[in-house]
Coordinates of C-alpha atoms in Angstrom, one line a residue:
M964 CA -1.6 22.0 -25.2
T965 CA -3.1 24.8 -22.7
S966 CA -5.0 22.5 -20.3
S967 CA -4.1 19.3 -18.7
P968 CA -6.6 16.0 -18.2
H969 CA -6.5 16.6 -14.5
E970 CA -6.8 20.4 -14.1
T971 CA -7.1 22.2 -11.2
R972 CA -10.7 24.3 -10.4
D973 CA -12.7 22.1 -13.2
D974 CA -11.3 18.4 -11.2
T975 CA -14.4 19.4 -9.2
P976 CA -17.1 19.4 -11.2
S977 CA -19.4 22.7 -10.4
A978 CA -22.3 19.8 -10.4
G979 CA -22.0 18.6 -7.2
R980 CA -18.9 20.2 -5.8
D981 CA -20.1 21.1 -2.7
A982 CA -21.5 17.3 -1.9
A983 CA -17.7 17.0 -2.8
L984 CA -16.0 19.0 -1.0
G985 CA -18.6 18.3 1.8
G986 CA -17.0 21.4 4.4
A987 CA -13.5 19.5 3.9
A988 CA -11.3 20.0 7.0
R989 CA -10.8 24.1 7.1
A990 CA -7.4 23.6 8.8
G991 CA -6.3 20.8 6.5
G992 CA -3.7 18.9 7.3
A993 CA -0.8 20.2 9.8
P994 CA 2.6 19.9 9.2
P995 CA 5.0 19.9 12.7
E996 CA 4.2 23.3 14.4
G997 CA 7.2 26.2 14.2
R998 CA 6.6 26.3 9.9
P999 CA 5.9 30.2 9.4
A1000 CA 2.9 30.5 7.2
R1001 CA 3.8 31.6 3.5
E1002 CA 2.9 34.3 2.0
A1003 CA -0.6 35.4 -0.1
G1004 CA 0.5 35.3 -3.3
D1005 CA 3.3 33.1 -3.4
D1006 CA 3.1 30.3 -5.9
S1007 CA 6.5 29.4 -5.9
P1008 CA 7.6 25.5 -6.0
E1009 CA 8.8 26.0 -2.4
A1010 CA 6.1 28.1 -1.2
V1011 CA 3.5 25.3 -2.0
V1012 CA 5.2 22.2 -1.7
T1013 CA 7.2 22.2 2.0
C1014 CA 9.0 20.1 3.3
T1015 CA 10.2 20.1 7.2
T1016 CA 11.5 17.2 9.1
E1017 CA 10.7 16.1 12.5
D1018 CA 12.0 13.2 14.2
A1019 CA 13.2 11.4 11.4
V1020 CA 9.7 11.9 9.5
A1021 CA 9.5 14.1 6.2
W1022 CA 6.3 16.6 6.3
L1023 CA 5.7 16.8 2.4
T1024 CA 2.6 20.1 3.0
L1025 CA 0.9 21.2 -0.8
D1026 CA 0.0 24.7 0.6
R1027 CA -2.2 26.0 -2.3
P1028 CA -5.1 26.1 -1.2
H1029 CA -6.7 28.6 -3.5
A1030 CA -6.3 26.0 -6.1
L1031 CA -7.3 23.3 -3.7
N1032 CA -3.6 22.4 -4.1
A1033 CA -3.6 21.9 -7.8
L1034 CA 0.3 21.2 -8.8
T1035 CA 1.7 23.5 -11.5
W1036 CA 4.9 21.7 -13.8
D1037 CA 7.2 23.1 -11.3
Q1038 CA 5.9 22.6 -8.2
R1039 CA 5.2 18.8 -9.2
E1040 CA 8.8 18.7 -10.3
R1041 CA 9.3 20.3 -6.9
L1042 CA 7.7 17.2 -4.9
I1043 CA 9.3 14.5 -7.1
G1044 CA 12.6 15.5 -6.1
L1045 CA 11.3 16.0 -2.6
L1046 CA 10.0 12.4 -2.5
A1047 CA 13.6 11.2 -4.3
D1048 CA 15.4 13.2 -1.7
A1049 CA 13.7 11.3 0.9
S1050 CA 14.3 8.3 -0.2
A1051 CA 18.0 8.4 -0.5
D1052 CA 18.2 10.9 3.1
D1053 CA 19.5 8.3 5.8
A1054 CA 18.3 10.6 8.6
V1055 CA 14.6 10.1 7.3
R1056 CA 12.6 6.9 8.2
A1057 CA 9.2 8.2 7.2
V1058 CA 6.9 10.1 4.9
V1059 CA 3.7 12.0 5.6
L1060 CA 2.3 13.7 2.5
T1061 CA -0.7 16.2 3.1
G1062 CA -2.5 19.3 2.0
R1063 CA -3.6 22.9 3.6
G1064 CA -7.5 24.1 3.2
R1065 CA -10.4 21.9 1.7
G1066 CA -8.2 20.2 -0.6
F1067 CA -5.4 17.4 -0.9
C1068 CA -4.7 17.9 -4.5
A1069 CA -7.2 18.6 -7.4
G1070 CA -5.2 17.5 -9.5
A1071 CA -2.2 19.2 -11.9
D1072 CA -3.0 22.7 -13.0
L1073 CA -0.5 23.7 -15.9
R1074 CA -1.7 27.0 -16.8
G1075 CA 0.4 28.1 -13.9
G1076 CA 3.7 27.0 -15.1
S1077 CA 6.5 27.6 -17.7
G1078 CA 5.1 26.0 -20.9
S1079 CA 1.8 25.0 -21.8
N1080 CA 1.7 21.3 -21.3
G1081 CA 4.8 21.3 -19.1
S1082 CA 7.6 20.1 -21.8
G1083 CA 9.0 23.3 -23.0
S1084 CA 6.4 23.4 -25.8
S1085 CA 3.4 25.8 -26.4
G1086 CA 2.1 23.2 -29.2
N1087 CA 1.0 26.3 -31.5
D1088 CA 0.6 25.6 -34.9
N1089 CA 1.0 28.9 -36.5
S1090 CA -0.5 27.9 -40.0
T1091 CA -4.1 28.1 -38.3
G1092 CA -3.6 30.0 -34.9
R1093 CA -4.5 27.0 -33.4
T1094 CA -3.0 25.7 -29.9
E1095 CA -2.3 21.7 -30.7
P1096 CA -0.4 19.6 -29.5
A1097 CA 2.5 17.6 -31.5
A1098 CA 2.3 14.1 -32.4
G1099 CA 3.6 12.2 -29.4
Q1100 CA 3.7 15.4 -27.2
V1101 CA 0.7 14.5 -24.9
A1102 CA 2.3 10.7 -24.3
R1103 CA 5.7 12.1 -23.3
T1104 CA 4.0 14.9 -21.2
V1105 CA 2.1 12.4 -19.4
E1106 CA 4.9 9.7 -19.3
R1107 CA 7.6 12.9 -18.1
G1108 CA 5.0 14.4 -15.9
A1109 CA 2.1 12.4 -14.0
Q1110 CA 4.0 8.9 -14.3
R1111 CA 6.9 10.1 -13.2
L1112 CA 5.4 12.0 -9.7
I1113 CA 3.3 8.2 -9.2
A1114 CA 6.4 6.5 -9.5
A1115 CA 8.4 8.7 -7.2
V1116 CA 5.9 7.5 -4.7
L1117 CA 5.8 4.2 -5.4
D1118 CA 9.6 3.8 -5.6
C1119 CA 9.8 6.0 -2.6
E1120 CA 12.4 3.4 -0.1
K1121 CA 10.8 4.7 2.5
P1122 CA 6.9 4.4 3.6
V1123 CA 4.9 7.4 2.5
I1124 CA 1.2 8.4 4.6
A1125 CA -1.1 10.1 2.4
A1126 CA -3.1 12.1 5.4
V1127 CA -6.2 13.4 3.0
N1128 CA -7.4 16.2 4.2
G1129 CA -9.8 17.2 1.2
T1130 CA -10.7 16.5 -2.3
A1131 CA -8.3 14.4 -4.2
A1132 CA -9.2 14.5 -7.8
G1133 CA -7.6 13.6 -10.9
I1134 CA -4.1 12.8 -11.0
G1135 CA -3.9 14.0 -6.9
A1136 CA -6.5 11.1 -6.1
H1137 CA -3.4 8.8 -7.5
L1138 CA -1.1 10.7 -5.6
A1139 CA -3.0 9.6 -2.5
L1140 CA -3.7 6.0 -3.8
A1141 CA 0.0 5.5 -4.6
C1142 CA 0.9 5.8 -0.8
D1143 CA 2.0 2.7 0.8
L1144 CA -0.9 3.9 4.1
V1145 CA -3.7 6.4 3.5
L1146 CA -5.7 8.2 6.2
A1147 CA -8.6 10.1 5.2
A1148 CA -10.6 13.0 7.1
E1149 CA -14.6 12.2 7.1
E1150 CA -14.6 15.1 4.5
A1151 CA -12.3 14.1 2.0
A1152 CA -13.2 12.6 -1.2
F1153 CA -11.5 10.9 -4.2
V1154 CA -13.1 12.0 -7.8
E1155 CA -11.6 10.0 -11.3
V1156 CA -12.6 13.4 -12.9
F1157 CA -11.2 12.4 -16.2
V1158 CA -14.3 11.0 -18.2
R1159 CA -16.3 14.0 -17.2
R1160 CA -13.7 15.6 -19.7
G1161 CA -13.6 12.5 -22.4
L1162 CA -10.3 11.7 -21.3
V1163 CA -8.8 8.5 -20.4
P1164 CA -7.2 8.4 -16.8
D1165 CA -3.7 9.3 -16.0
G1166 CA -1.1 9.3 -13.8
G1167 CA -1.0 5.6 -13.7
G1168 CA -4.7 5.9 -12.7
A1169 CA -5.2 2.7 -14.9
Y1170 CA -2.7 0.6 -12.9
L1171 CA -3.3 1.4 -9.8
L1172 CA -7.7 0.9 -9.2
P1173 CA -7.8 -2.6 -10.6
R1174 CA -5.0 -3.4 -8.0
L1175 CA -6.7 -1.7 -5.0
V1176 CA -10.4 -2.2 -5.9
G1177 CA -10.4 -5.1 -8.7
P1178 CA -11.2 -4.7 -12.4
Q1179 CA -15.4 -4.3 -12.1
R1180 CA -14.5 -1.3 -8.9
A1181 CA -12.2 -0.1 -11.4
K1182 CA -14.1 0.6 -14.4
E1183 CA -17.1 2.0 -12.0
L1184 CA -15.5 4.8 -10.7
M1185 CA -13.5 5.4 -13.8
F1186 CA -16.5 5.1 -16.2
F1187 CA -19.1 7.5 -14.5
G1188 CA -16.3 9.5 -12.7
D1189 CA -18.7 10.3 -9.5
S1190 CA -17.4 11.7 -6.1
L1191 CA -16.3 9.2 -3.8
P1192 CA -16.9 9.9 0.1
A1193 CA -13.7 8.9 2.3
A1194 CA -16.0 6.5 4.1
E1195 CA -17.0 4.7 0.7
A1196 CA -13.3 5.1 -0.2
A1197 CA -12.3 2.9 3.1
R1198 CA -15.4 0.0 2.3
L1199 CA -13.9 -0.4 -0.7
G1200 CA -10.2 -0.8 0.5
L1201 CA -9.0 2.4 -0.7
V1202 CA -8.3 3.8 2.6
N1203 CA -7.0 2.2 5.8
R1204 CA -8.6 4.9 8.2
V1205 CA -11.2 7.4 8.2
L1206 CA -11.1 10.4 10.8
P1207 CA -12.4 13.3 11.8
A1208 CA -10.8 16.3 10.7
G1209 CA -9.4 17.3 13.6
E1210 CA -7.7 14.0 14.4
L1211 CA -6.3 13.3 11.0
A1212 CA -2.7 14.8 11.9
G1213 CA -2.2 13.3 15.2
T1214 CA -2.9 10.1 14.1
A1215 CA -0.6 10.7 10.8
R1216 CA 2.4 11.8 13.2
D1217 CA 1.6 8.7 15.5
W1218 CA 1.8 6.3 12.4
A1219 CA 5.1 7.9 11.2
H1220 CA 6.5 7.7 14.1
R1221 CA 5.5 4.0 14.3
L1222 CA 7.2 3.3 11.1
A1223 CA 10.2 5.9 11.5
T1224 CA 11.5 3.8 14.8
G1225 CA 11.1 1.1 12.9
P1226 CA 13.6 -1.7 10.8
T1227 CA 13.9 1.1 7.5
R1228 CA 15.8 -1.3 5.8
A1229 CA 13.0 -3.9 6.4
L1230 CA 10.0 -2.1 5.3
A1231 CA 12.0 -0.8 2.6
L1232 CA 12.4 -4.5 1.4
T1233 CA 8.8 -5.1 2.1
K1234 CA 7.6 -2.6 0.3
R1235 CA 9.4 -3.4 -2.9
L1236 CA 7.9 -7.3 -2.7
V1237 CA 4.6 -6.0 -2.0
N1238 CA 4.5 -3.8 -4.7
A1239 CA 6.5 -6.4 -7.1
S1240 CA 3.9 -9.1 -5.9
L1241 CA 1.1 -7.4 -8.5
D1242 CA 3.2 -8.0 -11.4
T1243 CA 4.4 -11.5 -11.5
D1244 CA 4.0 -15.0 -10.7
R1245 CA 4.2 -17.0 -7.4
S1246 CA 7.5 -18.3 -8.6
A1247 CA 9.5 -14.7 -9.1
A1248 CA 7.7 -13.7 -5.8
F1249 CA 9.2 -16.5 -3.9
A1250 CA 12.9 -15.7 -5.0
A1251 CA 12.4 -12.3 -4.7
E1252 CA 11.2 -12.6 -1.0
A1253 CA 14.1 -15.0 -0.6
W1254 CA 16.5 -12.7 -1.8
A1255 CA 15.3 -9.6 0.2
Q1256 CA 15.4 -12.1 3.6
E1257 CA 19.4 -12.5 2.1
I1258 CA 20.3 -8.6 1.9
N1259 CA 17.8 -7.8 5.0
M1260 CA 19.8 -9.9 7.1
T1261 CA 23.2 -8.2 7.2
T1262 CA 21.4 -5.0 8.1
R1263 CA 21.9 -3.7 12.3
D1264 CA 18.5 -3.6 12.6
A1265 CA 17.8 -7.4 11.7
R1266 CA 20.2 -8.2 14.6
E1267 CA 19.1 -6.2 16.9
G1268 CA 15.8 -7.8 16.3
V1269 CA 17.1 -11.4 16.7
A1270 CA 18.8 -10.4 19.6
S1271 CA 16.4 -8.2 21.4
F1272 CA 13.7 -11.6 21.3
A1273 CA 17.1 -13.8 22.4
Q1274 CA 17.2 -11.3 25.1
R1275 CA 13.5 -10.7 26.0
R1276 CA 13.7 -6.9 25.4
S1277 CA 12.3 -4.3 23.2
P1278 CA 14.2 -3.6 20.2
V1279 CA 15.9 -0.4 19.4
F1280 CA 16.0 0.3 15.4
E1281 CA 18.4 2.7 13.9
G1282 CA 17.4 2.2 10.4
R1283 CA 20.2 0.9 9.4

């Protein structure tokens, strides 16, 4: 398989490409000051997917602007690893995911990775000279690639904010929508591009979208693949806040700071409860809530919250 269902430069089709980009934020999202600019032409995973931690906030930045921050398989693996690290690191209490340039993430670009399908197999049929996937290969590629990426966001124990600076297309749109909170620049747009390639959405799209906007709206987005401007995405409930490009990073920093100074374990349990509630019945949801309270009451932050209320002072949470 030589290309992905959410290929890089094709994720925003040439027809209407300018409308989709809409002059998106040229500066893109901005992580903490002081990170050196990467060398031009360096598309290594470490250069393209950067991590900077400031005040207990991990800033994960996609820095491949010439490809609208499309991800090769090895860059995707680094992002998955960084999300797992942030989830397990007690020094990290919130995560911001953003991009540089005109795009947030234009999808997956397997052409820049090792192996044409992301699983180390070329899928080449030597008898015909054609490159075709073996039976089961496409499913394995999706499961091990796009779905693992989205699961890494959903399963991260720290709250994850998407600061969507520009176009989010294909798996890039799902990457943003899997985050707990979504901030978007006015120029940003979301594109369910799969149908334009004759393909089925992957990366959890058919799981995420109906839960966010209902089945009819989800089908409309996926059946037509039209570019959805940030303002309309906010109206549908896909985005928490739409901001001028120059205010995006600052607002993301403010929100992340509030989360990073909050009761970290309580937030993790709340995230798990909300995510699980969409897939369970009331009885199971109520039981999960009761046990989450049981677990949370063993934390320092819960004891601090109760004590501060009794003492009529502001709580000081430690994330423990």
